[in-house]
Coordinates of C-alpha atoms and ligand atoms in Angstrom, one line a residue:
Chain A
M1 CA 33.0 17.2 18.9
D2 CA 32.2 13.7 18.7
D3 CA 28.7 13.2 16.9
S4 CA 28.5 9.6 18.2
I5 CA 27.5 10.8 21.7
V6 CA 24.4 11.7 19.9
T7 CA 22.3 9.9 17.1
A8 CA 18.8 10.8 15.6
K9 CA 16.3 8.5 14.6
G10 CA 13.0 8.8 13.2
T11 CA 9.5 7.5 14.5
T12 CA 6.0 7.3 13.7
D13 CA 5.6 10.0 16.6
G14 CA 8.5 12.0 15.1
L15 CA 12.3 12.6 15.9
V16 CA 14.2 10.9 18.8
L17 CA 17.6 12.2 20.0
R18 CA 19.6 9.2 21.6
I19 CA 22.1 10.4 24.0
D20 CA 24.8 8.4 25.5
S21 CA 24.3 9.1 29.3
R22 CA 27.8 7.7 30.2
V23 CA 29.7 10.9 28.9
D24 CA 29.9 13.6 31.4
E25 CA 27.7 16.6 31.5
S26 CA 29.8 19.1 29.4
G27 CA 30.4 16.4 26.9
I28 CA 26.7 15.6 26.4
L29 CA 26.0 19.5 26.3
N30 CA 28.6 19.9 23.7
G31 CA 27.7 17.0 21.9
V32 CA 24.1 18.0 21.5
R33 CA 24.9 21.6 20.7
S34 CA 27.4 20.4 17.7
F35 CA 25.0 17.8 16.5
I36 CA 22.1 20.4 16.3
E37 CA 24.5 23.1 14.9
S38 CA 25.5 21.0 11.9
R39 CA 21.8 20.2 11.2
K40 CA 20.0 23.3 12.1
K41 CA 18.1 23.3 9.0
F42 CA 16.0 20.2 10.0
L43 CA 16.0 20.7 13.7
F44 CA 15.9 23.9 14.6
G45 CA 12.4 24.7 16.0
N46 CA 11.4 21.2 15.9
E47 CA 10.0 18.8 18.5
V48 CA 12.0 16.1 19.7
A49 CA 11.9 13.3 22.2
L50 CA 15.0 12.1 24.4
E51 CA 16.0 8.6 24.6
W52 CA 18.9 7.7 26.9
V53 CA 21.6 5.0 25.7
G54 CA 23.3 3.6 29.0
G55 CA 20.9 4.0 31.7
D56 CA 19.5 7.2 33.1
P57 CA 21.8 10.3 32.9
Q58 CA 23.4 11.9 36.1
E59 CA 21.3 14.2 38.2
G60 CA 21.4 17.7 36.7
V61 CA 21.8 16.7 33.2
E62 CA 18.7 16.7 31.9
P63 CA 17.3 20.0 33.1
Q64 CA 20.5 21.5 31.4
L65 CA 20.0 19.7 28.0
K66 CA 16.6 20.9 28.3
S67 CA 17.3 24.4 28.6
L68 CA 19.8 24.3 26.1
L69 CA 17.3 22.6 23.3
C70 CA 14.5 25.0 24.2
D71 CA 16.4 28.6 24.8
E72 CA 19.1 28.2 22.3
F73 CA 17.4 26.1 19.4
N74 CA 13.6 26.9 20.2
M75 CA 12.9 23.3 20.2
K76 CA 10.4 21.6 22.0
I77 CA 10.7 18.3 24.5
R78 CA 8.2 15.7 23.5
Q79 CA 7.3 13.7 26.6
G80 CA 6.6 10.1 26.9
A81 CA 8.5 7.0 26.2
L82 CA 8.5 5.9 22.9
Q83 CA 7.5 2.5 22.1
S84 CA 6.8 2.5 18.5
E85 CA 7.9 -0.5 16.4
M86 CA 8.4 1.3 13.3
E87 CA 11.6 2.8 13.8
F88 CA 14.5 3.2 11.6
E89 CA 18.0 4.1 11.7
T90 CA 19.0 7.6 10.0
T91 CA 22.5 7.8 8.3
S92 CA 22.3 11.3 7.2
M93 CA 19.7 13.9 8.3
E94 CA 19.2 14.9 4.6
D95 CA 17.0 11.9 4.4
F96 CA 14.9 13.0 7.0
L97 CA 11.9 14.9 7.2
P98 CA 10.4 14.0 10.2
T99 CA 6.6 14.1 9.3
E100 CA 6.9 12.7 6.0
E101 CA 9.3 9.9 6.9
S102 CA 7.0 8.7 9.4
L103 CA 4.0 8.5 7.3
F104 CA 6.1 6.6 4.6
S105 CA 7.4 4.3 7.1
K106 CA 3.9 3.5 8.0
L107 CA 2.7 3.3 4.5
D108 CA 5.8 0.7 4.1
N109 CA 4.1 -1.3 6.4
Y110 CA 0.5 -0.8 5.1
D111 CA 0.7 -3.9 2.9
E112 CA 0.2 -2.5 -0.6
A113 CA 3.3 -3.6 -2.2
N114 CA 0.9 -5.8 -4.0
A115 CA -1.4 -3.4 -5.3
K116 CA -2.8 -3.9 -8.6
V117 CA -2.4 -0.6 -10.8
L118 CA -4.4 -0.4 -13.9
V119 CA -4.1 2.4 -16.6
T120 CA -7.4 2.1 -18.2
T121 CA -10.8 2.8 -18.1
L122 CA -13.2 0.0 -16.9
R123 CA -16.2 -0.1 -19.1
S124 CA -19.8 -1.5 -18.6
G125 CA -19.5 -5.6 -18.2
Q126 CA -15.9 -5.3 -17.2
K127 CA -14.7 -6.6 -13.5
I128 CA -11.5 -6.2 -12.0
E129 CA -10.9 -8.4 -8.7
S130 CA -7.9 -8.7 -6.4
E131 CA -7.0 -9.5 -3.0
H132 CA -5.0 -6.5 -2.7
S133 CA -5.5 -2.7 -3.3
I134 CA -6.6 -1.6 -6.6
I135 CA -5.2 1.9 -8.1
I136 CA -6.9 2.7 -11.5
F137 CA -5.6 5.5 -13.8
G138 CA -8.8 5.9 -15.7
D139 CA -12.7 6.1 -15.0
V140 CA -14.9 3.1 -13.9
N141 CA -17.8 3.4 -15.8
S142 CA -21.6 2.2 -14.8
G143 CA -22.0 -1.5 -15.2
A144 CA -18.1 -1.9 -14.6
E145 CA -17.1 -3.3 -11.2
V146 CA -14.0 -3.2 -8.8
V147 CA -13.7 -5.7 -5.9
S148 CA -10.5 -5.2 -3.8
G149 CA -9.3 -7.1 -0.5
G150 CA -7.8 -3.8 0.2
D151 CA -8.4 -0.2 -0.7
V152 CA -10.0 1.0 -4.2
I153 CA -8.4 4.2 -5.5
I154 CA -9.7 5.4 -8.7
L155 CA -7.8 8.5 -10.4
G156 CA -10.9 9.2 -12.5
T157 CA -14.4 9.2 -12.5
L158 CA -16.4 6.2 -10.5
R159 CA -19.7 5.8 -11.8
G160 CA -19.8 1.8 -11.2
V161 CA -19.7 -0.2 -8.6
A162 CA -16.6 -0.3 -6.2
H163 CA -16.1 -2.7 -3.2
A164 CA -13.3 -2.3 -0.8
G165 CA -12.3 -4.6 2.1
A166 CA -14.6 -7.3 0.2
Y167 CA -13.2 -10.2 1.9
D168 CA -13.7 -8.9 5.6
E169 CA -17.1 -8.4 7.1
T170 CA -16.2 -5.3 8.7
G171 CA -14.4 -3.8 5.7
G172 CA -11.3 -3.8 7.8
G173 CA -11.1 0.2 7.7
R174 CA -10.5 0.1 4.0
V175 CA -11.9 3.1 1.7
I176 CA -12.7 4.0 -1.7
V177 CA -11.3 7.2 -3.2
G178 CA -12.0 9.0 -6.3
I179 CA -11.5 12.1 -8.2
T180 CA -15.0 12.2 -9.1
F181 CA -17.9 10.2 -7.2
Q182 CA -20.9 9.2 -9.2
P183 CA -21.1 5.7 -7.9
T184 CA -24.0 3.4 -8.9
Q185 CA -23.0 1.6 -5.6
L186 CA -20.2 1.8 -2.7
R187 CA -19.6 -1.4 -0.8
I188 CA -17.1 -1.6 2.0
G189 CA -16.9 -5.0 3.4
S190 CA -20.7 -6.1 3.8
T191 CA -21.9 -2.8 3.9
I192 CA -23.3 -1.4 0.9
S193 CA -24.7 2.1 0.0
R194 CA -26.5 2.9 -3.3
G195 CA -26.7 6.1 -5.2
D196 CA -30.0 7.9 -4.8
G197 CA -30.8 7.3 -8.7
K198 CA -30.4 10.9 -9.5
P199 CA -27.3 11.9 -11.5
H200 CA -25.1 12.9 -8.6
K201 CA -23.6 16.4 -8.4
S202 CA -20.1 15.8 -7.8
S203 CA -18.7 17.8 -5.2
G204 CA -15.8 19.2 -7.4
V205 CA -13.3 17.9 -4.9
P206 CA -11.8 14.0 -4.8
E207 CA -14.0 12.3 -2.3
L208 CA -13.4 9.4 0.3
A209 CA -16.0 6.6 1.3
R210 CA -15.4 5.1 4.6
I211 CA -17.4 3.0 6.9
D212 CA -18.7 5.0 10.0
G213 CA -20.6 3.2 12.5
A214 CA -23.1 1.0 10.5
S215 CA -23.3 2.9 7.2
I216 CA -20.8 4.3 4.6
I217 CA -20.2 8.0 4.5
V218 CA -18.6 9.9 1.9
E219 CA -16.5 12.8 2.6
P220 CA -14.0 15.2 0.9
Y221 CA -10.7 13.4 0.5
S222 CA -8.0 14.9 2.8
V223 CA -4.6 13.7 3.4
K224 CA -5.2 14.1 7.1
T225 CA -8.1 11.8 7.1
M226 CA -6.6 9.1 4.8
T227 CA -3.5 9.1 7.3
G228 CA -5.6 9.0 10.2
L229 CA -7.4 5.9 8.7
I230 CA -4.1 4.3 8.1
R231 CA -3.1 4.7 11.5
G232 CA -6.5 3.5 12.6
S233 CA -7.1 6.5 14.7
V234 CA -10.5 7.8 13.1
Chain B
M1 CA -7.6 1.8 -59.1
T2 CA -5.3 3.0 -56.6
L3 CA -6.2 3.6 -53.1
N4 CA -4.8 5.5 -50.5
N5 CA -6.7 6.3 -47.3
G6 CA -4.4 5.0 -44.5
S7 CA -5.3 1.4 -44.6
K8 CA -2.2 -0.9 -44.1
K9 CA -3.7 -3.6 -45.9
S10 CA -4.2 -3.4 -49.6
G11 CA -7.7 -2.2 -50.6
G12 CA -10.3 -0.3 -48.7
K13 CA -10.6 0.2 -45.2
I14 CA -13.7 -1.8 -43.3
Y15 CA -15.7 0.0 -40.6
V16 CA -18.3 -1.8 -38.6
V17 CA -21.2 0.3 -37.7
T18 CA -22.4 -0.9 -34.4
S19 CA -24.0 0.2 -30.9
G20 CA -24.9 -2.5 -28.5
K21 CA -28.5 -1.0 -28.2
G22 CA -31.3 -1.3 -30.8
G23 CA -32.9 1.4 -32.9
V24 CA -30.2 4.1 -32.4
G25 CA -29.4 4.6 -35.9
K26 CA -26.9 2.0 -37.1
T27 CA -28.7 1.6 -40.3
T28 CA -29.5 5.2 -40.9
T29 CA -25.7 5.9 -40.4
T30 CA -24.6 3.4 -42.6
A31 CA -26.9 4.3 -45.5
S32 CA -26.5 8.0 -45.1
L33 CA -22.7 7.5 -44.6
G34 CA -22.4 5.3 -47.4
A35 CA -24.3 7.7 -49.7
A36 CA -22.0 10.6 -48.7
L37 CA -18.7 8.9 -49.0
A38 CA -20.0 8.0 -52.7
L39 CA -20.9 11.7 -53.2
R40 CA -17.1 12.4 -52.5
G41 CA -16.3 9.8 -55.2
Q42 CA -15.3 7.2 -53.0
R43 CA -16.2 3.7 -54.1
T44 CA -18.1 2.4 -51.1
L45 CA -19.8 -0.8 -50.1
V46 CA -22.6 -0.9 -47.6
V47 CA -23.0 -4.5 -46.1
D48 CA -26.1 -5.4 -44.2
A49 CA -24.8 -8.0 -41.6
D50 CA -28.0 -8.1 -39.9
I51 CA -29.1 -11.5 -41.2
G52 CA -32.7 -12.5 -40.4
L53 CA -33.7 -8.7 -40.1
R54 CA -32.3 -7.0 -43.2
N55 CA -33.2 -3.1 -43.2
L56 CA -30.4 -1.6 -45.1
D57 CA -32.0 -2.5 -48.5
V58 CA -35.1 -0.7 -47.7
I59 CA -33.6 2.5 -46.4
L60 CA -31.6 2.5 -49.7
G61 CA -35.0 1.7 -51.9
L62 CA -33.3 -1.6 -53.4
E63 CA -35.1 -4.0 -51.9
N64 CA -36.8 -5.2 -55.0
R65 CA -33.4 -5.6 -56.7
I66 CA -32.1 -8.4 -54.5
V67 CA -31.3 -11.8 -56.0
F68 CA -28.3 -13.0 -53.8
N69 CA -26.9 -11.9 -50.5
L70 CA -24.0 -12.4 -48.3
V71 CA -24.9 -15.8 -47.1
D72 CA -24.9 -16.9 -50.6
V73 CA -21.3 -15.5 -51.3
A74 CA -20.2 -16.9 -47.9
K75 CA -21.5 -20.4 -49.1
G76 CA -20.2 -20.2 -52.5
H77 CA -23.7 -20.1 -54.1
C78 CA -22.6 -17.2 -56.1
K79 CA -19.7 -14.8 -57.2
P80 CA -19.0 -11.9 -55.0
A81 CA -19.7 -9.5 -58.1
Q82 CA -23.0 -11.0 -58.5
A83 CA -24.0 -10.2 -55.1
I84 CA -23.9 -6.6 -54.9
I85 CA -26.3 -4.1 -56.0
K86 CA -25.5 -0.7 -57.5
S87 CA -27.6 2.1 -56.0
K88 CA -30.3 4.3 -57.9
K89 CA -28.3 7.8 -57.0
S90 CA -24.9 6.8 -57.3
N91 CA -22.6 4.7 -59.6
N92 CA -20.1 4.7 -56.5
L93 CA -22.3 3.0 -53.8
F94 CA -23.0 -0.5 -53.7
L95 CA -25.4 -2.8 -51.3
L96 CA -24.2 -6.3 -50.1
P97 CA -27.6 -7.4 -48.7
A98 CA -28.1 -9.6 -45.8
S99 CA -30.3 -13.0 -46.2
Q100 CA -33.9 -12.1 -44.7
T101 CA -34.6 -16.3 -44.4
D102 CA -31.7 -17.3 -42.4
D103 CA -30.6 -17.0 -38.8
K104 CA -27.5 -15.0 -37.4
D105 CA -25.5 -18.1 -36.8
V106 CA -25.8 -19.6 -40.3
V107 CA -22.5 -17.8 -41.2
S108 CA -19.4 -18.2 -39.1
E109 CA -16.9 -15.1 -38.2
E110 CA -14.4 -16.5 -40.5
E111 CA -16.9 -17.0 -43.4
V112 CA -18.0 -13.1 -42.9
K113 CA -14.3 -11.9 -42.7
S114 CA -13.2 -13.9 -46.0
V115 CA -16.4 -12.3 -47.9
L116 CA -15.3 -9.0 -46.8
D117 CA -11.6 -9.6 -47.5
Q118 CA -12.9 -10.5 -51.2
Y119 CA -14.5 -7.1 -51.7
R120 CA -11.6 -5.2 -49.9
R121 CA -9.5 -4.6 -53.3
E122 CA -12.4 -3.1 -55.1
F123 CA -13.6 -0.4 -52.6
H124 CA -12.4 2.6 -50.7
Y125 CA -14.6 2.1 -48.2
I126 CA -16.7 -0.7 -46.5
L127 CA -19.6 0.1 -44.0
V128 CA -20.6 -3.1 -42.1
D129 CA -24.0 -2.5 -40.4
S130 CA -24.3 -4.7 -37.1
P131 CA -27.1 -5.9 -35.8
A132 CA -27.9 -4.6 -32.2
G133 CA -26.8 -7.0 -29.4
I134 CA -23.2 -8.3 -28.5
E135 CA -24.1 -12.0 -29.7
Q136 CA -22.9 -13.9 -32.7
G137 CA -24.5 -11.5 -35.2
F138 CA -22.4 -8.4 -33.7
K139 CA -19.4 -10.9 -33.6
N140 CA -19.9 -11.7 -37.3
A141 CA -20.0 -7.9 -38.3
C142 CA -17.0 -7.2 -36.2
S143 CA -14.9 -9.9 -37.8
G144 CA -13.4 -8.3 -41.0
A145 CA -13.4 -4.8 -39.5
D146 CA -10.3 -2.4 -38.9
S147 CA -12.3 0.3 -37.2
A148 CA -15.8 1.0 -35.7
L149 CA -18.2 3.5 -35.7
V150 CA -20.0 3.4 -32.4
V151 CA -23.5 5.0 -32.7
T152 CA -25.1 6.2 -29.2
T153 CA -28.2 8.3 -28.4
P154 CA -27.7 10.9 -25.7
E155 CA -29.7 8.1 -23.4
V156 CA -28.1 6.6 -20.4
S157 CA -29.3 3.2 -21.5
A158 CA -27.9 3.6 -25.0
I159 CA -24.7 5.0 -23.4
R160 CA -24.4 1.9 -21.2
D161 CA -24.5 -0.4 -24.1
A162 CA -22.0 1.5 -26.4
D163 CA -19.5 1.7 -23.4
R164 CA -20.2 -2.2 -23.3
V165 CA -19.3 -2.3 -26.9
I166 CA -16.5 -0.2 -26.9
G167 CA -15.0 -2.5 -24.2
L168 CA -15.3 -5.7 -26.5
L169 CA -14.1 -3.7 -29.5
A170 CA -11.0 -2.8 -27.3
A171 CA -10.5 -6.4 -26.6
K172 CA -10.5 -7.2 -30.7
G173 CA -8.2 -4.4 -31.5
I174 CA -10.7 -2.6 -33.3
E175 CA -10.3 1.2 -33.0
P176 CA -13.8 2.9 -32.2
H177 CA -14.9 6.4 -33.3
L178 CA -18.3 7.8 -31.6
I179 CA -21.3 9.5 -33.5
I180 CA -24.0 10.6 -31.3
N181 CA -27.0 10.7 -33.0
R182 CA -30.7 12.0 -32.5
I183 CA -29.5 15.2 -30.7
D184 CA -31.9 17.7 -29.6
A185 CA -30.6 20.9 -29.0
E186 CA -33.4 22.5 -27.3
M187 CA -33.7 19.6 -24.9
V188 CA -30.2 20.1 -24.1
R189 CA -30.7 23.4 -23.2
K190 CA -33.4 22.9 -20.9
G191 CA -31.1 20.3 -19.2
D192 CA -33.4 17.5 -20.2
M193 CA -30.8 15.8 -22.4
L194 CA -27.3 14.8 -22.0
S195 CA -25.0 17.3 -23.9
V196 CA -22.5 16.2 -26.5
K197 CA -19.7 16.9 -23.8
D198 CA -21.4 14.7 -21.1
V199 CA -21.6 11.8 -23.5
Q200 CA -18.1 12.1 -24.7
E201 CA -17.0 12.5 -20.9
I202 CA -18.1 9.0 -20.3
L203 CA -17.0 7.2 -23.2
G204 CA -13.7 9.0 -23.4
I205 CA -13.3 8.1 -27.4
D206 CA -12.6 9.9 -30.3
L207 CA -15.9 11.9 -31.4
I208 CA -16.2 11.6 -35.3
G209 CA -19.7 13.2 -35.5
V210 CA -22.8 14.7 -34.2
V211 CA -26.3 14.3 -35.7
E212 CA -29.3 16.2 -34.8
R213 CA -32.8 14.8 -34.3
D214 CA -34.4 15.5 -37.9
D215 CA -37.6 14.4 -39.1
Q216 CA -36.2 14.1 -42.8
I217 CA -34.3 11.0 -41.8
I218 CA -37.6 9.4 -41.4
V219 CA -39.1 10.8 -44.7
A220 CA -35.8 9.7 -46.5
A221 CA -36.2 6.3 -45.2
N222 CA -39.7 6.3 -46.5
Y223 CA -38.6 7.4 -49.9
G224 CA -35.6 4.9 -49.9
E225 CA -33.1 8.0 -50.6
P226 CA -30.6 8.7 -48.2
V227 CA -30.9 12.0 -46.4
V228 CA -27.5 13.3 -47.6
Y229 CA -29.3 14.3 -50.9
N230 CA -31.2 16.6 -49.3
P231 CA -29.3 19.8 -48.8
K232 CA -31.7 21.5 -46.4
S233 CA -31.5 18.5 -44.1
K234 CA -29.1 19.1 -41.1
A235 CA -28.8 15.4 -40.5
G236 CA -27.9 15.2 -44.2
I237 CA -24.9 17.8 -43.8
A238 CA -23.7 16.2 -40.5
Y239 CA -23.4 12.8 -42.5
Q240 CA -21.5 15.0 -45.0
N241 CA -19.2 16.1 -42.7
I242 CA -18.5 12.5 -41.0
A243 CA -17.9 11.3 -44.5
G244 CA -15.3 14.5 -44.8
R245 CA -13.8 13.4 -41.4
L246 CA -13.4 9.8 -42.7
C247 CA -11.5 11.0 -45.8
G248 CA -9.1 12.9 -43.3
E249 CA -10.3 16.3 -43.6
M250 CA -10.2 18.5 -40.6
I251 CA -13.7 19.6 -40.1
P252 CA -14.7 20.7 -36.5
I253 CA -17.5 19.0 -34.9
E254 CA -20.8 21.1 -35.0
D255 CA -21.9 23.1 -32.1
V256 CA -25.5 22.0 -31.8
L257 CA -26.4 24.6 -29.1
S258 CA -25.1 27.1 -31.4
D259 CA -28.4 27.2 -33.6
T260 CA -30.9 27.2 -31.0
L261 CA -32.6 30.7 -30.2
W262 CA -30.4 31.1 -27.1
G263 CA -27.2 30.3 -29.1
R264 CA -28.1 32.8 -31.8
L265 CA -29.3 35.5 -29.4
G266 CA -26.1 35.0 -27.2
K267 CA -23.8 35.1 -30.3
R268 CA -25.8 38.5 -31.3
L269 CA -24.8 39.7 -27.6
G270 CA -21.5 38.6 -27.8
I271 CA -21.8 36.0 -25.2
G272 CA -22.1 32.7 -27.0
Ligands
ATP301 N1 -31.0 11.7 -36.2 C1 -32.2 11.2 -36.2 N2 -33.6 11.9 -36.3 C2 -34.7 11.3 -36.4 N3 -35.0 10.1 -36.5 C3 -33.7 9.1 -36.4 C4 -32.6 9.6 -36.4 N4 -31.7 8.6 -36.5 C5 -32.6 7.4 -36.7 N5 -33.8 7.7 -36.6 C6 -34.9 6.9 -36.7 O1 -34.7 5.9 -35.8 C7 -35.3 4.6 -35.9 C8 -34.2 3.7 -35.9 O2 -33.2 4.0 -36.8 P1 -32.4 2.7 -37.4 O3 -33.1 1.6 -38.0 O4 -31.1 3.2 -38.2 O5 -31.7 2.3 -36.0 P2 -30.8 0.9 -35.7 O6 -29.8 1.2 -34.9 O7 -30.5 0.4 -37.2 O8 -31.9 -0.2 -35.3 P3 -31.6 -1.7 -35.1 O9 -31.1 -2.2 -34.0 O10 -33.0 -2.3 -35.0 O11 -30.9 -2.1 -36.2 C9 -35.8 4.8 -37.4 O12 -37.0 4.7 -37.5 C10 -35.0 6.0 -37.9 O13 -35.7 6.8 -39.1
MG302 MG1 -30.3 -1.7 -38.2

């Protein structure tokens, strides 16, 4: 069977099967069956959306196709047109784990190609500033300051002052992430929150600070929150 | 004399004893450690770089023997050998005093470095007592040093200053070792004082010694005899151990908590 009747692409919303509507019904059904059969590992039980190349399909084709996907391959059909800009063509299904791919494609676009990466401990009196995000493999001690136009990510203990989204009043949705949070002060955009002066008892898990309404909130770091923030939907 | 203590340059190794914050025990450490190294047979010179506020001579009880000083050597007013004073207790311990009548900026970093280099060949160890602060006096004291002994007490402000100094030393390529001074085991146990581990976690550099709060230090200072000559003093023993570690011996860091009532009880009950 000829695979070119069917191609797959990844989008931020998941997997899309693109099917050539100009082929006849049995051609489409056989094409899709063999396409999925040869990539069962990735596709079986997954959710896909359908996109027709070459105009709407002939009447009766779509219901047939749906029952093939749902009954035979235990897949789900995602409704709704996909208007995402961030699509990429896949050459092989091997590069293609829908959820992770879609995250990475979003991250690619997330302008951090110029992030400043430091492997050092920032000590009292030292200050790092960058218009881009800053990633530090080390501690930021009391009396040290990190100022970033993007996010601040500290793979260590934050004891000093961290400022994310520094050149945007609103903070631009930027966040501060640290393995251990004991900050003197957190700033995002023009919002400032200061420690209570008492030695902060660390929650024992990595934490994330972000703007919520008019103030900065600190919560346990989770991939879900972070990706939600990147997508701008939190 | 053959020297072999790991220094790449010919001659002894120069340590600056520094802290940022004042009054945390730099001078006490310089004198005690100098005496402890001398006891081990290491020819040691302690240098008072606290120009205008000299102390080291008093702690060593050598105040009344001073004729020339560091500034005199730097300016060529005397020969290097004329300015150093042998200690009362040991033939291996010498003092290069500071000038009491000058300002910190009467000498430059280059001048101090060249003075120290003139003594390097004659000694195994040179310990330079730095003034508090991070200004000219501190810079002078660091100028000839290979390594640093950063002294702090377990107080937030002292740690903050030590942290600052460690950053400045790193910029100069001087390797820092940490001494935590005046720790009080009972206070740590009650949670009223930062522990050795807390301090270490913040500063993150090699810990070379822990010295407990010990009234014998004050007694020793008043008599002009370093505390290491008192075999009953815990601080004295701590400085002896630091000297051993400087000489490359593997001596474990003292566990200050093990000697509190709770520590002793815990050990007896098998939970310590
Ligand atoms: N472990 C200790 N236990 C008790 N007292 C101590 C201890 N260490 C230092 N001291 C006392 O603390 C005071 C300050 O010590 P010292 O003069 O050595 O500090 P310093 O750092 O040299 O000060 P400065 O910055 O003024 O030069 C002295 O009175 C000394 O006796
Ligand atoms: Mg002093």
